Amino acid sequence: MNWRKWLDEFVLATKGIILSTKEKRFWYGFIPSFILFGMLMNLLSGGFTKFELMGAMGFPANLKILGSAFLSIFGINQPFLDWLPIFAICILQGTLIGIIVLLWNKKRQQADSSNSANLEKAGIITGLIALGAGCPTCGTTLLTPLLGAIFSTGGLAITGTISTIVTILAIIIAILSLKRLGEESYVIIINEKYLAKKKESREKST
């Protein structure tokens, strides 16, 4: 494996991610997904217990549980070692979705400037990007309650070990997905800036 090439690609992807964060459309995808996944993962961290409580309790109590799940995203009333991996995964997943939203918007704009056939192509490409990036956190989120149902109390250590392994795998998959999307966003944003400068210089010369 060419590690120099991989390093260069990661540097390029990092530049693409940084450029993406400067775009307003990125935050349209990042903020909702970050909050949604963060609350969902915190609600499911102990299995379906919190959902059962929400079903049995009234509206004010449900708001309190949801509020607690929201604050847990930022480590409030959470052990640091429990909070850190969830926060890291939420950041990664939010960044993935933010870039996907941004790329979809840019591809749609490019298609609008040409023709409807290109618009259809842009939609298909963006859909494939979304499927390719996937949702690496979903497996981790749903893992805890499922393993809790499969294993008995004596198997909690096994459950914790498997959950840790899947969490690590989720982070690795998210990073690899970000590498691919980051590279594409870098190319598109830089090309967009180049075309804008070229158009501006052409207008000045006329």
Coordinates of C-alpha atoms in Angstrom, one line a residue:
M1 CA 0.0 0.0 0.0
N2 CA 1.3 3.5 -0.9
W3 CA 1.1 5.3 2.4
R4 CA 2.4 8.5 0.9
K5 CA -0.6 8.5 -1.5
W6 CA -3.0 7.8 1.3
L7 CA -1.6 10.6 3.4
D8 CA -1.9 13.0 0.5
E9 CA -5.5 12.0 0.0
F10 CA -6.3 12.5 3.6
V11 CA -4.7 15.9 3.5
L12 CA -6.8 16.8 0.4
A13 CA -10.0 15.4 2.1
T14 CA -9.2 17.5 5.3
K15 CA -9.0 20.6 3.1
G16 CA -12.3 19.7 1.5
I17 CA -14.0 19.3 4.9
I18 CA -12.6 22.6 6.1
L19 CA -13.8 24.3 2.9
S20 CA -17.2 22.6 3.4
T21 CA -17.6 24.0 6.9
K22 CA -17.4 27.5 5.4
E23 CA -20.5 26.9 3.4
K24 CA -23.9 27.6 4.9
R25 CA -25.5 24.6 3.3
F26 CA -23.1 22.3 5.2
W27 CA -24.6 23.5 8.5
Y28 CA -28.1 22.8 7.3
G29 CA -27.2 19.1 7.3
F30 CA -24.7 19.0 10.2
I31 CA -26.7 20.6 13.0
P32 CA -30.0 18.6 12.7
S33 CA -28.2 15.3 12.2
F34 CA -25.7 16.0 15.0
I35 CA -28.5 16.7 17.5
L36 CA -30.7 13.8 16.2
F37 CA -28.0 11.2 16.4
G38 CA -26.7 12.4 19.6
M39 CA -30.1 12.3 21.4
L40 CA -30.9 8.9 19.8
M41 CA -27.6 7.4 20.9
N42 CA -28.0 8.7 24.4
L43 CA -31.6 7.5 24.7
L44 CA -30.6 4.0 23.5
S45 CA -27.5 3.8 25.6
G46 CA -29.3 1.8 28.2
G47 CA -31.6 -0.1 25.9
F48 CA -35.2 0.7 25.4
T49 CA -35.8 1.7 29.0
K50 CA -36.0 5.4 28.4
F51 CA -38.5 4.9 25.5
E52 CA -40.6 2.7 27.8
L53 CA -40.6 5.4 30.4
M54 CA -41.6 8.0 27.8
G55 CA -44.5 5.8 26.8
A56 CA -45.7 5.4 30.5
M57 CA -45.1 9.0 31.6
G58 CA -46.9 12.2 30.6
F59 CA -45.8 15.0 28.3
P60 CA -43.8 17.2 30.8
A61 CA -41.8 14.1 31.9
N62 CA -41.0 13.2 28.3
L63 CA -39.7 16.7 27.7
K64 CA -37.4 16.3 30.7
I65 CA -36.0 13.0 29.4
L66 CA -35.5 14.5 25.9
G67 CA -33.8 17.5 27.5
S68 CA -31.5 15.3 29.5
A69 CA -30.6 13.4 26.3
F70 CA -29.8 16.7 24.5
L71 CA -27.6 17.9 27.4
S72 CA -25.8 14.5 27.4
I73 CA -24.6 15.2 23.9
F74 CA -22.3 17.8 25.4
G75 CA -21.2 15.6 28.3
I76 CA -23.4 17.1 31.0
N77 CA -24.1 14.5 33.7
Q78 CA -22.2 11.9 31.7
P79 CA -19.0 10.0 32.6
F80 CA -16.2 11.2 30.3
L81 CA -15.3 7.8 28.9
D82 CA -19.0 7.1 28.1
W83 CA -19.5 10.6 26.5
L84 CA -16.4 10.8 24.4
P85 CA -17.0 8.0 21.8
I86 CA -20.7 9.0 21.4
F87 CA -19.7 12.7 20.8
A88 CA -17.0 11.7 18.3
I89 CA -19.4 9.5 16.3
C90 CA -22.0 12.3 16.3
I91 CA -19.5 14.8 15.0
L92 CA -18.4 12.4 12.3
Q93 CA -21.9 11.4 11.3
G94 CA -23.0 15.1 11.3
T95 CA -20.1 16.0 9.1
L96 CA -20.9 13.2 6.7
I97 CA -24.5 14.3 6.3
G98 CA -23.5 18.0 6.2
I99 CA -21.1 17.3 3.3
I100 CA -23.7 15.1 1.5
V101 CA -26.3 18.0 1.7
L102 CA -23.7 20.4 0.4
L103 CA -22.6 18.2 -2.5
W104 CA -26.2 17.5 -3.4
N105 CA -26.9 21.3 -3.5
K106 CA -23.8 22.1 -5.6
K107 CA -24.5 19.2 -8.0
R108 CA -28.1 20.5 -8.4
Q109 CA -26.9 24.0 -9.1
Q110 CA -24.4 22.8 -11.7
A111 CA -27.2 20.8 -13.3
D112 CA -29.5 23.8 -13.3
S113 CA -26.9 25.7 -15.2
S114 CA -26.8 23.1 -18.0
N115 CA -30.0 21.0 -18.6
S116 CA -32.5 18.7 -17.0
A117 CA -30.6 15.6 -18.0
N118 CA -27.7 16.7 -15.9
L119 CA -30.0 17.4 -13.0
E120 CA -31.2 13.8 -13.1
K121 CA -27.6 12.6 -13.3
A122 CA -26.7 14.8 -10.3
G123 CA -29.5 13.4 -8.3
I124 CA -28.5 9.8 -9.0
I125 CA -24.8 10.5 -8.2
T126 CA -25.7 12.2 -4.9
G127 CA -28.0 9.3 -4.0
L128 CA -25.1 6.9 -4.6
I129 CA -22.8 9.1 -2.4
A130 CA -25.4 8.9 0.4
L131 CA -25.7 5.1 0.1
G132 CA -21.9 4.7 -0.1
A133 CA -21.3 6.9 3.0
G134 CA -24.1 5.1 4.8
C135 CA -24.9 5.5 8.5
P136 CA -22.0 4.1 10.5
T137 CA -23.5 5.2 13.8
C138 CA -26.8 3.3 13.2
G139 CA -25.3 -0.1 13.9
T140 CA -23.8 1.2 17.1
T141 CA -27.0 2.9 18.2
L142 CA -29.1 -0.2 17.8
L143 CA -26.5 -2.6 19.0
T144 CA -26.9 -2.0 22.8
P145 CA -30.6 -2.8 23.1
L146 CA -30.3 -5.8 20.7
L147 CA -27.4 -7.3 22.6
G148 CA -29.1 -6.6 25.9
A149 CA -32.0 -8.7 24.7
I150 CA -29.8 -11.6 23.4
F151 CA -27.4 -11.8 26.4
S152 CA -28.3 -12.5 30.0
T153 CA -27.0 -10.5 32.9
G154 CA -23.9 -12.7 33.1
G155 CA -23.1 -11.8 29.5
L156 CA -23.0 -8.0 30.0
A157 CA -19.2 -8.0 29.8
I158 CA -19.4 -9.7 26.4
T159 CA -22.0 -7.2 25.4
G160 CA -19.8 -4.3 26.4
T161 CA -16.8 -5.7 24.6
I162 CA -18.7 -6.2 21.3
S163 CA -20.3 -2.7 21.6
T164 CA -16.8 -1.2 22.0
I165 CA -15.5 -3.1 19.0
V166 CA -18.5 -2.0 16.9
T167 CA -18.1 1.6 18.1
I168 CA -14.4 1.6 17.0
L169 CA -15.4 0.1 13.6
A170 CA -18.1 2.8 13.2
I171 CA -15.6 5.5 13.7
I172 CA -13.1 3.9 11.2
I173 CA -15.9 3.6 8.6
A174 CA -17.0 7.2 9.2
I175 CA -13.4 8.4 8.7
L176 CA -13.0 6.5 5.5
S177 CA -16.3 7.8 4.2
L178 CA -15.3 11.3 5.1
K179 CA -12.1 10.9 3.2
R180 CA -13.9 10.1 0.0
L181 CA -16.5 12.8 0.4
G182 CA -13.9 15.3 1.6
E183 CA -11.9 14.8 -1.6
E184 CA -15.0 15.2 -3.8
S185 CA -16.1 18.4 -2.0
Y186 CA -12.5 19.8 -2.3
V187 CA -12.6 19.3 -6.1
I188 CA -16.1 20.7 -6.5
I189 CA -15.5 23.8 -4.3
I190 CA -12.1 24.6 -5.8
N191 CA -13.5 24.2 -9.3
E192 CA -16.5 26.4 -8.4
K193 CA -14.2 29.1 -7.2
Y194 CA -12.0 28.9 -10.3
L195 CA -14.9 29.2 -12.6
A196 CA -16.3 32.2 -10.6
K197 CA -12.9 34.0 -10.9
K198 CA -12.6 33.2 -14.5
K199 CA -16.1 34.6 -15.1
E200 CA -15.3 37.7 -13.1
S201 CA -12.1 38.3 -15.1
R202 CA -13.9 37.8 -18.3
E203 CA -16.6 40.3 -17.3
K204 CA -13.9 42.9 -16.4
S205 CA -12.2 42.5 -19.7
T206 CA -15.4 43.2 -21.7

